[in-house]
Amino acid sequence: MVPRINLVWLLLLLLTTNCEEEGVSFNGFRGAGLSLNGSAVITSEGILRLTNPVSHQIGRAFYPRPLHFRSSKTGNVFSFSTTFVFVFVPENINGIGGHGTAFVISSTTDFHTATGTQFLGLFNKSNNGNSANRIFAVELDTIQNMEFGDIDDNHVGIDINSLRSNRSYSAGYFSDVDTSVFNNITLNSGEPMQVWVEYDSSKMQLNVTLSPMEVAKPSRPLLSSINNLSELVTETAYIGFSSSTGSFETSHYILGWNFQMNGIAQTFNLTTLPSLPPRRSNRKPKVVLIWVPIIAPISALLAAAAVVFVQYRRIKFAEVLDDWELELGSRRFSYKELYKATRGFGETQLLGVGGFGRVYRGIMPTSKVDVAVKRVAHDSKRGTREFIAEIASIGHLRHRNLVQLLGYCRRKRELLLVYDFMPNGSLDRFLFDHYHQPLNWAQRFHIIKDVASGLLYLHEEWEKTIIHRDVKASNVLLDSELNGRLGDFGLSRLYDHGEDPRTTNVVGTPGYIAPELLRTGKATKESDVFAFGAFLLEVACGKRPLQAAESGEDVVLVAWVLRNWRRGTILGCVDPRLSCDFVVEEAELVLKLGLLCSHHLPATRPSMKQTTLFMERAAQLPELAACYLDGDVVELLQKEVSHYRSMPSHSSSTDSMLFVGR
Ligand SMILES: *[C@@H]1O[C@H](CO)[C@@H](O)[C@H](O)[C@H]1NC(C)=O
Ligand SMILES: *[C@@H]1O[C@H](CO)[C@@H](O)[C@H](O)[C@H]1NC(C)=O
Ligand SMILES: *[C@@H]1O[C@H](CO)[C@@H](O)[C@H](O)[C@H]1NC(C)=O
Ligand SMILES: *[C@@H]1O[C@H](CO)[C@@H](O)[C@H](O)[C@H]1NC(C)=O
Ligand SMILES: *[C@@H]1O[C@H](CO)[C@@H](O)[C@H](O)[C@H]1NC(C)=O
Ligand SMILES: *[C@@H]1O[C@H](CO)[C@@H](O)[C@H](O)[C@H]1NC(C)=O
Ligand SMILES: *[C@@H]1O[C@H](CO)[C@@H](O)[C@H](O)[C@H]1NC(C)=O
C-alpha cells in the first residue's frame, strides 16, 4: 500500500503547484495569433519571419497575453523553461551582419521608443542600461558592437536591461562525451538551431544552451549564471522575440517555440517543424542570347533588329566582373538594377556633385530600398584589385555614425557605390544655406559627438586603421533623426596609386588639410584630427574654414578663433544664428578643442580617443596657453593658405580635390 500513498501525495503535490503552469506551444505559427510588429510576418509555410533584409528593419513577435511570472505567496519569479528553433539566413555571400534576434521577457510590448537597429529593437541610446526597463533577453548576436563590449560577431548573451550583456559566450555547444570540448556554431549559417533558456527559481540559476538541430540537447549549458530574476521580471510580463537587421543582411526566422512556466518546455524535433522555402541563389543569371531561326525575310529582319537591340543593351549595361571579386563577398549590384533605380541617372534624381563624382538618389526596383548611388570615374586597370578589396572591406564596417556602404558595381571606366540614403542630406546645407532652419546648439553638439564617435571607430575600433582623409561638414550626412554620419571614407584611396613615384598626391579640401600633409603627402590619423578640428570650429561658428574676405585675402577660421581666444572673446565666435542660445561650457569646450585639434604641430593634437573623453567630460582639456605659446601661429596659419593658392589645381575653395605636389 505504501506506493499508493506516495502516488496520492504526488498527485496532491502536482495539484497544488499546477495552478501556475501556464504554457505556450507552437510547432509552426499558422493561426498562432502572436502580436506582430515592424517587419515580422507569418509566412505561408507557417514560419515566423522577424526580419526580411531589404532595409534596416526591426521585427517583433509577442505572445498576446501577459503571463503571471510571480508566486503570490513568495513574491518570487517562478521557474520557467523555454526552447525555440531559429534560422538566420544570410543574404550576402560572406554571411555577415544582420544584428540578431533576442528571446525577450518584458513588462510591456510597447517598444515605440526603441530606435537604432543595433539595440535589437528593445532599447534606444538613452535608455539602454536603465534598470527601469525591466527587460530580460537572451541575444543571438551576429555583430561585434564595441559600444556594448561584444566579445565577437557570433555570440550568445544574457541581457539584463541592456545590450551590454551580463554574460556572453561564443556561439557553440559543449560535447556530451567530454564536456570540456567546445564545438563552434555559426549563427548566421542558414541552418536551423535550437536554444533552451531555463531558470530555476530556488537556485536563481539561469542556463542557456544552444545546439544544431541534429545534436540532442547538450548536458552542459553554454551559459550558466546566478541571476535573481525576481529583481527584474514584473508580476505579469510578456514573452516573445525581437530582431533587427541592416540592409541586405540577414533574414531571421523562428520555426517553433515552446514555453513552460514551472515545468520543462518540450524539445523540438525537426521532422515536426515547418521547413524554410529553398534558399535564393546570390549569383546573377547570365544574359542568354536566343537564337532566332530565319524562316522568312520578315523574321530575319526582326531577328536582326532584336540582335542589334540586345547588343545595344549589352553595351549600355556592360559591366566588368572578375573571378576574384566573388571571393571578396561584398554585395555587387548589376548596372541595370542601378540604372532602373535611379531612373537612368536622370537629372531629377541628382542629389549633388561631390569631389569624387555625381550622387544620385534611387529606389531599388525589387526591394524598394532608398539608396544614394555615387558614380566615380575610375580607370579599371590601375590598382583595381586592391581598391575593390578596400571597398569590400569598407562594406563590412558597421557603425551608427558611418554612412553604410551597401555594395558596388564596376564598369569599364567607372565605379558605382551604393549607400544608404540619408533623408536629411549633408550638414553643410544646414549650416550655410539660409533657407534652412538653423540647427540649435543641442543638435550641433549631438552631431559633433556622433562624428567623433564615427571617426574614433575608423581610427581605433575597427580591425584595421582607416584614415578618412576628407573630414568636413559636407561629408557629414544626417539621417532621419538628425544623427550625424560620416560618409565618403576611404574613397580618397582611389587616387593613391600615383604612377610617378616622385609625385605625392594629396587629397583633401583647402582649410581642412594639415600643414604637414602638404609637405609629406602622407595622410595620418593626426591629419584627420586636424580636419576634425576645422570641422568643430565650422559647426560652432557657422563659418567655413576658409572664407574669401572682401580684401581678396582668405580668412582662416582657425586663426580668427585663435585671435579671439587670445583677446578673451572666444565665445564671440559662436554662430550668431544661435542668438546666444547655447550652453556656454559646451561651446567653449568645442571651440578650444577645435583649436587644439587644428594645432599646427601634429604631436600636440589629441587622438580621437582623447577627443571623445574631453567631450564626454571624462578628461580635462589641457590648457591651450601651453600649446600655443611658440611663435606667431596666426601668421604661420595664414602662410599655409598662400601655399594652397600657389597649388596648380586650386580652382574652387570648397570642393575636395587632388593636389599634386613635388
Ligand atoms: C507596433 O507597436 C506600436 C507601439 O506599440 C503600435 O503603435 C503599432 O501599431 C504596432 N504596429 C503593428 C503593425 O502592430
Ligand atoms: C528612449 O526610451 C525612453 C523610454 O522608453 C524614452 O523615455 C526616451 O524618450 C527615448 N529616447 C529617445 C532618444 O528616443
Ligand atoms: C549581472 O547581473 C547581476 C544581477 O543579476 C549583477 O549583480 C552583476 O553585476 C551583473 N554583471 C555584469 C557583468 O553586468
Ligand atoms: C571556434 O571559435 C573560436 C573563436 O572564434 C576560434 O578561436 C576557434 O579556433 C574556433 N574553433 C574551431 C574548432 O573552429
Ligand atoms: C543548469 O545546468 C547545470 C549543469 O551545468 C545543472 O546542474 C542545472 O540543474 C541546470 N539548471 C537549470 C535551471 O536547468
Ligand atoms: C531576489 O530578489 C527579490 C526581489 O528583490 C528579493 O525579495 C529576494 O530576497 C532576492 N533573493 C535573494 C536570495 O537575494
Ligand atoms: C521525431 O518525430 C518523429 C515523428 O514523430 C519520430 O519518428 C522521430 O523518432 C523523432 N525523432 C527524434 C530525434 O526524436
GROMACS .gro file of C-alpha atoms and ligand atoms in nm, residues 110-115 122-128 130 133 481, ligand 2:
model
   30
  110ASP     CA    1   0.525   4.887  -2.646
  111PHE     CA    2   0.869   4.946  -2.790
  112HIS     CA    3   0.794   5.254  -2.994
  113THR     CA    4   1.079   5.439  -2.819
  114ALA     CA    5   1.330   5.175  -2.929
  115THR     CA    6   1.538   5.313  -3.213
  122LEU     CA    7   1.450   4.679  -2.749
  123PHE     CA    8   1.619   4.997  -2.637
  124ASN     CA    9   1.738   5.333  -2.756
  125LYS     CA   10   2.065   5.511  -2.693
  126SER     CA   11   1.941   5.684  -2.380
  127ASN     CA   12   1.754   5.405  -2.201
  128ASN     CA   13   1.999   5.122  -2.279
  130ASN     CA   14   1.844   5.169  -1.743
  133ASN     CA   15   1.341   4.889  -1.838
  481GLU     CA   16   1.665   6.163  -3.665
  664LIG     C1   17   1.428   5.620  -2.515
  664LIG     O1   18   1.331   5.542  -2.447
  664LIG     C2   19   1.284   5.605  -2.329
  664LIG     C3   20   1.194   5.509  -2.254
  664LIG     O2   21   1.146   5.408  -2.333
  664LIG     C4   22   1.212   5.734  -2.364
  664LIG     O3   23   1.162   5.796  -2.246
  664LIG     C5   24   1.310   5.825  -2.434
  664LIG     O4   25   1.243   5.940  -2.478
  664LIG     C6   26   1.372   5.754  -2.554
  664LIG     N1   27   1.478   5.839  -2.604
  664LIG     C7   28   1.494   5.864  -2.734
  664LIG     C8   29   1.610   5.948  -2.771
  664LIG     O5   30   1.416   5.820  -2.818
   0.00000   0.00000   0.00000
